[in-house]
Amino acid sequence: MAPDSSRPEITTESRTNLVGLSRGALSAAFAELGEKPFRAKQVWHWIYHRGAVDFAAMTDLSKDLRLKLEGHFVVARPTIALEQTSTDRTRKWLVQFADGQKAETVFIPEDDRGAVCVSSQVGCTLTCRFCHTGTQRLVRNLTSSEIVGQFMIARDSYGEWPTPTDARRMLSNIVLMGMGEPLYNFENVATAMKIIMADDGIAVGKRRITLSTSGVVPQIHRCGSELGVNLAISLHAADDDTRSVIMPINKKYPLKELMRACREYPGASNARRITFEYVMLKGLNDTPAHARALIKLVKDIPCKFNLIPFNPWPGTAYECSDAATIEAFAQILWNAGFTAPVRNPRGRDILAACGQLKTDSEKLSAKARRTRDAAEAETAQQAWAEKAASV
Ligand code: SAH
Ligand code: SF4
């Protein structure tokens, strides 16, 4: 069952971790100790604006109060089991939680800003064939504390405390594109994002947060109405036959329903477009005919594309499309009036690029997966060729 983020998280030492409690839950925890709401507000500021990790640093609280708080609470982040920095400066943390489970967090720097890619689950229940995380079984949802904690660890690593003004931040954006399907852990993701968005704390605005989903249709509307963050859809194919093979969730929520949810996404407009992510898989979804089908599919949706060269991982059956094929594909989309940049793979040398994240726990052996994927890819290609021939 999903952990309930409205309840304080109990650490092994049975003191409550304040990180990840919603504002209401934090006030309630203070009220239980007989402390006024403004004390909770002060502590919130220390935790999320200043990055304090213990009560001793909270110098505008009396010594007595600090000791009292210390007796009941902790301000704890997950621990860092491993940190690696790529030759292109991408940084990846293997983050360990109180129960020993691990997930990965990645920072992708640009010249004067950058995005922190946050995980929402340990593993993933879904089994997208091209994704390394998809080979790992779901262990559990991450709590709001563990989701917020990932961003705080990244800030610690770059010393970005207290919260700098927007213009002076390296860690300017958040993408929920790490391990897991965020819309299968919506409550905890929502609590965490509300904490992260709060002006008097970490203060990353909703326009700087992007949630990526494989297409959990029933939760998409909520994501827009409750959080108002940018939406990215892992589309990867324009026809149900191909998409169902590479993304089994498509059998549950086929393209027609997914496109309807996109058309109805609250706040989507030409100024705030939905991003369609499209991983380029050699011979599977990368021909000019596929590009034309894509244009037809997204008619009337304010959107842009993000073409992702497939990032290989040990044991995969897929290959990345050739550079010229990707270029030709992108050109067709640009010619039809769409923005369609090709995502520059980052952090490949440390397996930090899209779809390369993975911790322990196997679903299928690599060999069994390769055999299955090769057979399925062939069937999908045939189905596509037959359809294309009949158009
Ligand atoms: N579960 C969510 C978010 C995490 S994946 C989702 O699926 O949207 C982040 C992005 O990387 C998704 O678009 C995903 O489809 C893509 N991806 C997965 N494996 C990949 C790979 N091996 N190469 C390139 N992109 C990949
Ligand atoms: Fe899960 Fe996303 Fe990977 Fe699919 S692409 S297996 S939904 S993490």
Short mmCIF file of C-alpha atoms and ligand atoms in Angstrom, two decimals:
data_model
loop_
_atom_site.label_atom_id
_atom_site.label_comp_id
_atom_site.label_asym_id
_atom_site.label_seq_id
_atom_site.Cartn_x
_atom_site.Cartn_y
_atom_site.Cartn_z
CA MET A 1 0.00 0.00 0.00
CA ALA A 2 1.14 3.55 -0.65
CA PRO A 3 2.56 5.27 2.40
CA ASP A 4 0.27 7.97 3.73
CA SER A 5 2.06 11.29 3.46
CA SER A 6 -0.39 13.08 5.72
CA ARG A 7 0.96 11.10 8.67
CA PRO A 8 4.33 11.93 10.16
CA GLU A 9 7.04 9.56 9.10
CA ILE A 10 8.55 7.57 11.93
CA THR A 11 12.29 7.15 11.76
CA THR A 12 14.10 4.15 13.24
CA GLU A 13 14.75 6.16 16.39
CA SER A 14 11.02 6.93 16.63
CA ARG A 15 11.43 10.69 16.47
CA THR A 16 9.32 12.22 13.69
CA ASN A 17 11.15 13.51 10.64
CA LEU A 18 9.86 16.99 9.88
CA VAL A 19 11.12 16.93 6.29
CA GLY A 20 8.23 16.08 3.99
CA LEU A 21 5.39 16.96 6.37
CA SER A 22 2.86 19.18 4.67
CA ARG A 23 2.48 22.63 6.19
CA GLY A 24 -0.72 21.52 7.91
CA ALA A 25 0.87 18.36 9.28
CA LEU A 26 3.84 20.34 10.60
CA SER A 27 1.55 22.78 12.43
CA ALA A 28 -0.41 19.86 13.85
CA ALA A 29 2.77 18.20 15.12
CA PHE A 30 3.71 21.45 16.87
CA ALA A 31 0.20 21.91 18.26
CA GLU A 32 0.46 18.47 19.85
CA LEU A 33 3.47 19.74 21.77
CA GLY A 34 1.55 22.86 22.76
CA GLU A 35 3.53 25.07 20.37
CA LYS A 36 1.91 27.89 18.39
CA PRO A 37 1.59 27.84 14.55
CA PHE A 38 4.17 30.62 14.16
CA ARG A 39 6.80 28.35 15.69
CA ALA A 40 6.05 25.83 12.98
CA LYS A 41 6.44 28.63 10.43
CA GLN A 42 9.84 29.57 11.84
CA VAL A 43 11.04 25.99 11.71
CA TRP A 44 9.69 25.58 8.15
CA HIS A 45 11.80 28.57 7.17
CA TRP A 46 14.88 27.06 8.77
CA ILE A 47 14.39 23.73 7.07
CA TYR A 48 13.36 24.78 3.58
CA HIS A 49 14.76 28.26 3.17
CA ARG A 50 18.02 27.96 5.08
CA GLY A 51 18.62 24.24 4.73
CA ALA A 52 19.19 23.65 8.44
CA VAL A 53 19.81 20.03 9.38
CA ASP A 54 19.50 20.33 13.13
CA PHE A 55 17.69 22.38 15.72
CA ALA A 56 20.86 23.79 17.24
CA ALA A 57 21.22 26.02 14.16
CA MET A 58 17.79 27.58 14.64
CA THR A 59 19.08 30.52 16.60
CA ASP A 60 15.87 32.54 16.78
CA LEU A 61 14.29 29.80 18.90
CA SER A 62 14.98 29.70 22.61
CA LYS A 63 17.43 27.10 23.81
CA ASP A 64 14.69 25.36 25.75
CA LEU A 65 12.49 25.08 22.71
CA ARG A 66 15.35 23.78 20.60
CA LEU A 67 16.00 21.05 23.15
CA LYS A 68 12.32 20.20 23.34
CA LEU A 69 12.07 19.92 19.54
CA GLU A 70 15.17 17.79 19.44
CA GLY A 71 13.53 15.39 21.85
CA HIS A 72 10.61 14.81 19.49
CA PHE A 73 11.75 15.53 15.96
CA VAL A 74 14.59 15.19 13.49
CA VAL A 75 15.35 17.09 10.29
CA ALA A 76 16.68 14.22 8.22
CA ARG A 77 17.55 13.73 4.59
CA PRO A 78 18.16 10.34 3.01
CA THR A 79 21.83 9.40 3.03
CA ILE A 80 24.07 9.39 -0.01
CA ALA A 81 25.36 5.89 -0.72
CA LEU A 82 27.28 7.02 -3.79
CA GLU A 83 27.92 10.19 -5.74
CA GLN A 84 29.30 10.30 -9.27
CA THR A 85 29.99 13.20 -11.60
CA SER A 86 30.05 12.64 -15.36
CA THR A 87 32.64 14.12 -17.71
CA ASP A 88 29.83 16.43 -18.89
CA ARG A 89 29.25 17.55 -15.26
CA THR A 90 26.00 15.61 -14.82
CA ARG A 91 25.91 14.43 -11.23
CA LYS A 92 24.14 11.32 -9.94
CA TRP A 93 23.44 10.32 -6.37
CA LEU A 94 22.53 6.87 -5.22
CA VAL A 95 20.27 7.82 -2.37
CA GLN A 96 19.58 5.48 0.51
CA PHE A 97 16.49 5.64 2.67
CA ALA A 98 15.97 4.71 6.31
CA ASP A 99 14.84 1.15 5.43
CA GLY A 100 17.90 0.57 3.25
CA GLN A 101 16.06 0.94 -0.09
CA LYS A 102 17.75 3.03 -2.74
CA ALA A 103 16.83 5.27 -5.64
CA GLU A 104 18.71 7.60 -7.93
CA THR A 105 18.68 11.36 -8.31
CA VAL A 106 20.43 13.19 -11.14
CA PHE A 107 21.40 16.81 -11.68
CA ILE A 108 21.74 17.97 -15.27
CA PRO A 109 23.56 21.31 -15.35
CA GLU A 110 23.32 23.87 -18.15
CA ASP A 111 25.49 26.98 -18.26
CA ASP A 112 23.71 29.02 -15.60
CA ARG A 113 20.88 26.75 -14.46
CA GLY A 114 19.93 23.11 -14.37
CA ALA A 115 17.33 20.47 -13.62
CA VAL A 116 17.25 17.99 -10.79
CA CYS A 117 15.73 14.72 -11.94
CA VAL A 118 13.89 13.17 -9.01
CA SER A 119 12.66 9.60 -8.49
CA SER A 120 9.15 8.87 -7.26
CA GLN A 121 9.36 5.12 -6.59
CA VAL A 122 11.94 2.45 -5.85
CA GLY A 123 11.71 0.53 -9.12
CA CYS A 124 8.57 0.69 -11.24
CA THR A 125 5.49 -1.49 -11.68
CA LEU A 126 5.47 -0.73 -15.37
CA THR A 127 7.61 -2.60 -17.84
CA CYS A 128 8.41 -0.24 -20.70
CA ARG A 129 10.70 -2.37 -22.80
CA PHE A 130 13.32 0.27 -23.52
CA CYS A 131 13.72 1.39 -19.90
CA HIS A 132 16.31 0.10 -17.48
CA THR A 133 14.14 0.96 -14.47
CA GLY A 134 11.40 -1.16 -16.07
CA THR A 135 13.52 -4.28 -15.53
CA GLN A 136 13.39 -3.65 -11.80
CA ARG A 137 10.39 -4.69 -9.80
CA LEU A 138 8.55 -2.11 -7.75
CA VAL A 139 9.69 -2.19 -4.20
CA ARG A 140 7.67 0.69 -2.89
CA ASN A 141 6.45 4.23 -3.32
CA LEU A 142 8.71 6.94 -1.99
CA THR A 143 7.30 9.08 0.81
CA SER A 144 6.97 12.85 0.43
CA SER A 145 9.93 13.15 2.76
CA GLU A 146 12.08 10.99 0.49
CA ILE A 147 11.03 12.94 -2.59
CA VAL A 148 11.70 16.38 -1.07
CA GLY A 149 14.88 14.95 0.50
CA GLN A 150 16.32 14.15 -2.93
CA PHE A 151 16.12 17.78 -3.96
CA MET A 152 17.59 18.89 -0.63
CA ILE A 153 20.53 16.56 -1.07
CA ALA A 154 21.20 18.09 -4.47
CA ARG A 155 21.06 21.56 -2.94
CA ASP A 156 23.43 20.48 -0.17
CA SER A 157 25.83 19.20 -2.77
CA TYR A 158 25.95 22.57 -4.55
CA GLY A 159 25.71 24.63 -1.37
CA GLU A 160 22.52 26.35 -2.54
CA TRP A 161 21.31 27.43 0.86
CA PRO A 162 19.67 29.69 1.84
CA THR A 163 17.34 29.58 -1.17
CA PRO A 164 18.93 31.96 -3.69
CA THR A 165 16.91 34.26 -5.93
CA ASP A 166 15.83 32.68 -9.20
CA ALA A 167 18.53 34.41 -11.18
CA ARG A 168 21.32 33.01 -9.02
CA ARG A 169 20.28 29.38 -8.93
CA MET A 170 21.98 26.45 -10.58
CA LEU A 171 19.30 24.06 -9.34
CA SER A 172 16.52 25.97 -11.04
CA ASN A 173 14.21 23.24 -12.29
CA ILE A 174 12.80 19.90 -11.26
CA VAL A 175 11.82 17.07 -13.54
CA LEU A 176 9.95 14.06 -12.17
CA MET A 177 11.70 11.82 -14.64
CA GLY A 178 13.73 9.58 -12.39
CA MET A 179 12.79 6.08 -11.33
CA GLY A 180 9.14 5.19 -11.10
CA GLU A 181 5.79 6.38 -12.36
CA PRO A 182 4.89 9.56 -10.45
CA LEU A 183 1.18 9.28 -11.15
CA TYR A 184 1.08 5.90 -9.40
CA ASN A 185 2.29 7.70 -6.28
CA PHE A 186 0.32 10.86 -6.71
CA GLU A 187 -0.46 11.70 -3.08
CA ASN A 188 3.15 11.68 -1.97
CA VAL A 189 4.37 13.39 -5.12
CA ALA A 190 1.73 16.11 -4.64
CA THR A 191 2.65 16.70 -0.99
CA ALA A 192 6.32 16.89 -1.93
CA MET A 193 5.75 19.28 -4.83
CA LYS A 194 3.60 21.58 -2.69
CA ILE A 195 6.45 21.78 -0.16
CA ILE A 196 8.97 22.45 -2.91
CA MET A 197 6.79 25.12 -4.51
CA ALA A 198 6.12 27.09 -1.30
CA ASP A 199 7.45 30.64 -1.65
CA ASP A 200 8.82 30.80 1.88
CA GLY A 201 11.00 27.73 1.44
CA ILE A 202 12.60 25.93 -1.47
CA ALA A 203 10.49 28.05 -3.81
CA VAL A 204 10.76 26.29 -7.14
CA GLY A 205 7.72 27.56 -9.06
CA LYS A 206 5.22 25.32 -10.83
CA ARG A 207 6.43 26.52 -14.21
CA ARG A 208 9.84 25.10 -13.40
CA ILE A 209 8.54 21.68 -12.49
CA THR A 210 7.73 19.02 -15.07
CA LEU A 211 6.04 15.74 -14.28
CA SER A 212 6.59 12.97 -16.79
CA THR A 213 4.11 10.13 -17.04
CA SER A 214 3.87 7.02 -19.13
CA GLY A 215 0.18 7.87 -19.47
CA VAL A 216 -1.80 7.10 -16.32
CA VAL A 217 -4.89 8.71 -17.81
CA PRO A 218 -7.16 8.91 -14.70
CA GLN A 219 -4.57 10.95 -12.75
CA ILE A 220 -3.54 13.39 -15.45
CA HIS A 221 -6.29 15.93 -14.82
CA ARG A 222 -5.53 16.05 -11.08
CA CYS A 223 -1.92 16.74 -11.80
CA GLY A 224 -2.94 19.89 -13.66
CA SER A 225 -5.70 21.03 -11.36
CA GLU A 226 -3.98 20.35 -8.00
CA LEU A 227 -0.37 21.10 -8.87
CA GLY A 228 -0.43 23.06 -12.11
CA VAL A 229 2.99 21.77 -13.08
CA ASN A 230 4.14 21.18 -16.65
CA LEU A 231 3.15 17.87 -18.14
CA ALA A 232 5.36 15.58 -20.18
CA ILE A 233 4.01 12.42 -21.73
CA SER A 234 6.21 9.48 -22.63
CA LEU A 235 4.57 8.91 -25.99
CA HIS A 236 7.20 7.01 -27.98
CA ALA A 237 4.79 5.74 -30.64
CA ALA A 238 1.89 7.15 -32.63
CA ASP A 239 -0.04 3.92 -33.10
CA ASP A 240 -1.50 1.57 -30.52
CA ASP A 241 0.14 -1.55 -31.95
CA THR A 242 3.67 -0.26 -31.54
CA ARG A 243 3.00 1.57 -28.31
CA SER A 244 1.40 -1.44 -26.65
CA VAL A 245 4.50 -3.49 -27.37
CA ILE A 246 7.02 -1.03 -26.05
CA MET A 247 4.77 0.37 -23.30
CA PRO A 248 2.33 -2.24 -21.99
CA ILE A 249 0.38 0.47 -20.10
CA ASN A 250 -0.99 1.44 -23.50
CA LYS A 251 -3.24 -1.62 -23.40
CA LYS A 252 -4.94 -0.16 -20.35
CA TYR A 253 -4.99 3.47 -21.49
CA PRO A 254 -4.80 3.56 -25.29
CA LEU A 255 -3.79 6.56 -27.33
CA LYS A 256 -7.29 7.90 -27.91
CA GLU A 257 -7.87 8.25 -24.16
CA LEU A 258 -4.40 9.59 -23.58
CA MET A 259 -4.82 12.26 -26.24
CA ARG A 260 -8.17 13.24 -24.77
CA ALA A 261 -6.58 13.70 -21.33
CA CYS A 262 -3.92 15.89 -22.95
CA ARG A 263 -6.50 18.01 -24.75
CA GLU A 264 -8.23 18.55 -21.41
CA TYR A 265 -5.10 19.18 -19.33
CA PRO A 266 -5.77 22.22 -17.11
CA GLY A 267 -3.59 25.16 -17.99
CA ALA A 268 -2.22 23.80 -21.27
CA SER A 269 -1.97 26.56 -23.84
CA ASN A 270 0.36 27.72 -26.59
CA ALA A 271 2.36 29.47 -23.91
CA ARG A 272 2.45 26.30 -21.76
CA ARG A 273 2.72 23.38 -24.04
CA ILE A 274 2.60 19.71 -23.19
CA THR A 275 5.85 17.93 -24.01
CA PHE A 276 5.69 14.66 -25.88
CA GLU A 277 8.80 12.64 -25.20
CA TYR A 278 9.72 10.31 -28.01
CA VAL A 279 12.56 7.85 -27.65
CA MET A 280 14.17 7.05 -30.99
CA LEU A 281 14.33 3.28 -31.44
CA LYS A 282 16.05 1.96 -34.53
CA GLY A 283 13.63 0.43 -37.01
CA LEU A 284 10.73 0.58 -34.59
CA ASN A 285 9.29 4.06 -34.44
CA ASP A 286 11.67 6.25 -36.42
CA THR A 287 10.58 6.39 -40.07
CA PRO A 288 9.10 9.43 -41.88
CA ALA A 289 5.75 7.61 -41.87
CA HIS A 290 5.92 7.40 -38.07
CA ALA A 291 6.63 11.13 -37.90
CA ARG A 292 3.63 11.90 -40.08
CA ALA A 293 1.41 9.66 -37.95
CA LEU A 294 2.62 11.57 -34.90
CA ILE A 295 1.62 14.91 -36.39
CA LYS A 296 -1.85 13.57 -37.08
CA LEU A 297 -2.18 12.14 -33.59
CA VAL A 298 -1.47 15.36 -31.69
CA LYS A 299 -3.75 17.56 -33.75
CA ASP A 300 -5.32 20.35 -31.65
CA ILE A 301 -3.02 19.76 -28.64
CA PRO A 302 -0.75 22.68 -27.68
CA CYS A 303 2.45 20.69 -27.61
CA LYS A 304 6.10 20.31 -28.44
CA PHE A 305 8.26 17.26 -28.91
CA ASN A 306 11.38 16.13 -27.22
CA LEU A 307 13.20 13.50 -29.23
CA ILE A 308 15.33 11.31 -27.01
CA PRO A 309 18.10 9.23 -28.56
CA PHE A 310 17.71 5.80 -27.00
CA ASN A 311 20.20 5.35 -24.19
CA PRO A 312 21.52 1.81 -24.13
CA TRP A 313 21.95 -0.19 -20.93
CA PRO A 314 23.38 -3.64 -20.23
CA GLY A 315 21.11 -6.35 -21.60
CA THR A 316 18.82 -4.23 -23.77
CA ALA A 317 17.56 -5.55 -27.10
CA TYR A 318 17.07 -2.11 -28.62
CA GLU A 319 19.33 0.19 -30.54
CA CYS A 320 19.30 3.93 -30.99
CA SER A 321 18.26 5.27 -34.39
CA ASP A 322 21.06 6.69 -36.55
CA ALA A 323 21.79 10.39 -36.23
CA ALA A 324 20.63 11.04 -39.80
CA THR A 325 17.35 9.21 -39.19
CA ILE A 326 16.72 11.24 -36.04
CA GLU A 327 17.54 14.43 -37.90
CA ALA A 328 15.13 13.58 -40.73
CA PHE A 329 12.43 12.71 -38.21
CA ALA A 330 12.92 15.99 -36.36
CA GLN A 331 12.85 17.94 -39.62
CA ILE A 332 9.41 16.57 -40.52
CA LEU A 333 8.08 17.76 -37.18
CA TRP A 334 9.73 21.19 -37.49
CA ASN A 335 8.33 21.54 -41.02
CA ALA A 336 4.85 20.89 -39.64
CA GLY A 337 5.34 23.77 -37.18
CA PHE A 338 6.36 21.85 -34.05
CA THR A 339 9.29 22.49 -31.78
CA ALA A 340 11.19 19.20 -31.80
CA PRO A 341 14.65 19.42 -30.29
CA VAL A 342 16.75 16.30 -30.01
CA ARG A 343 17.68 15.80 -26.38
CA ASN A 344 21.39 15.79 -25.90
CA PRO A 345 22.14 12.62 -23.91
CA ARG A 346 23.73 13.60 -20.61
CA GLY A 347 25.65 11.54 -18.13
CA ARG A 348 25.77 8.38 -20.26
CA ASP A 349 29.19 7.46 -18.87
CA ILE A 350 27.73 7.13 -15.37
CA LEU A 351 24.41 5.58 -16.49
CA ALA A 352 22.61 8.75 -15.46
CA ALA A 353 20.83 9.41 -18.76
CA CYS A 354 17.09 8.92 -19.32
CA GLY A 355 16.01 5.36 -18.76
CA GLN A 356 19.37 4.19 -17.48
CA LEU A 357 18.57 4.48 -13.81
CA LYS A 358 18.37 1.28 -11.87
CA THR A 359 19.12 -0.02 -8.40
CA ASP A 360 18.75 -3.70 -7.35
CA SER A 361 16.03 -6.38 -7.86
CA GLU A 362 15.48 -8.08 -11.24
CA LYS A 363 12.17 -8.84 -12.98
CA LEU A 364 13.42 -11.04 -15.83
CA SER A 365 16.87 -12.29 -16.74
CA ALA A 366 18.63 -10.24 -19.41
CA LYS A 367 18.64 -13.18 -21.78
CA ALA A 368 14.92 -13.89 -21.44
CA ARG A 369 14.22 -10.22 -21.96
CA ARG A 370 16.31 -9.99 -25.12
CA THR A 371 14.58 -12.99 -26.69
CA ARG A 372 11.14 -11.65 -25.85
CA ASP A 373 11.93 -8.10 -26.99
CA ALA A 374 13.38 -9.20 -30.30
CA ALA A 375 10.31 -11.33 -31.08
CA GLU A 376 7.90 -8.58 -30.06
CA ALA A 377 9.74 -5.91 -31.96
CA GLU A 378 9.50 -8.00 -35.10
CA THR A 379 5.74 -8.50 -34.69
CA ALA A 380 5.22 -4.78 -34.08
CA GLN A 381 7.28 -3.89 -37.12
CA GLN A 382 5.20 -6.23 -39.26
CA ALA A 383 1.94 -4.78 -37.93
CA TRP A 384 3.21 -1.29 -38.62
CA ALA A 385 4.40 -2.16 -42.13
CA GLU A 386 1.02 -3.67 -42.95
CA LYS A 387 -0.79 -0.59 -41.67
CA ALA A 388 1.57 1.79 -43.43
CA ALA A 389 1.07 -0.10 -46.68
CA SER A 390 -2.69 0.22 -46.40
CA VAL A 391 -2.70 4.01 -45.86
N1 SAH B 1 7.95 6.93 -15.44
C1 SAH B 1 7.88 8.21 -16.03
C2 SAH B 1 9.09 9.07 -15.73
C3 SAH B 1 10.46 8.47 -15.77
S1 SAH B 1 11.22 8.05 -17.27
C4 SAH B 1 7.68 8.10 -17.51
O1 SAH B 1 7.81 7.00 -18.04
O2 SAH B 1 7.37 9.10 -18.12
C5 SAH B 1 11.83 9.54 -18.03
C6 SAH B 1 11.85 9.48 -19.58
O3 SAH B 1 12.92 8.66 -20.09
C7 SAH B 1 10.57 8.87 -20.14
O4 SAH B 1 10.12 9.59 -21.25
C8 SAH B 1 11.04 7.51 -20.55
O5 SAH B 1 10.19 6.93 -21.47
C9 SAH B 1 12.40 7.80 -21.08
N2 SAH B 1 13.26 6.62 -21.21
C10 SAH B 1 13.15 5.45 -20.56
N3 SAH B 1 14.13 4.60 -20.95
C11 SAH B 1 14.88 5.26 -21.86
C12 SAH B 1 16.08 4.93 -22.58
N4 SAH B 1 16.67 3.78 -22.41
N5 SAH B 1 16.59 5.85 -23.42
C13 SAH B 1 16.00 7.07 -23.53
N6 SAH B 1 14.90 7.44 -22.86
C14 SAH B 1 14.34 6.55 -22.03
FE1 SF4 B 2 8.52 3.03 -15.41
FE2 SF4 B 2 8.79 5.33 -16.83
FE3 SF4 B 2 10.59 3.34 -17.05
FE4 SF4 B 2 8.15 3.04 -18.06
S1 SF4 B 2 9.69 4.56 -18.73
S2 SF4 B 2 9.28 1.50 -16.86
S3 SF4 B 2 6.91 4.12 -16.55
S4 SF4 B 2 10.18 4.53 -15.21
#
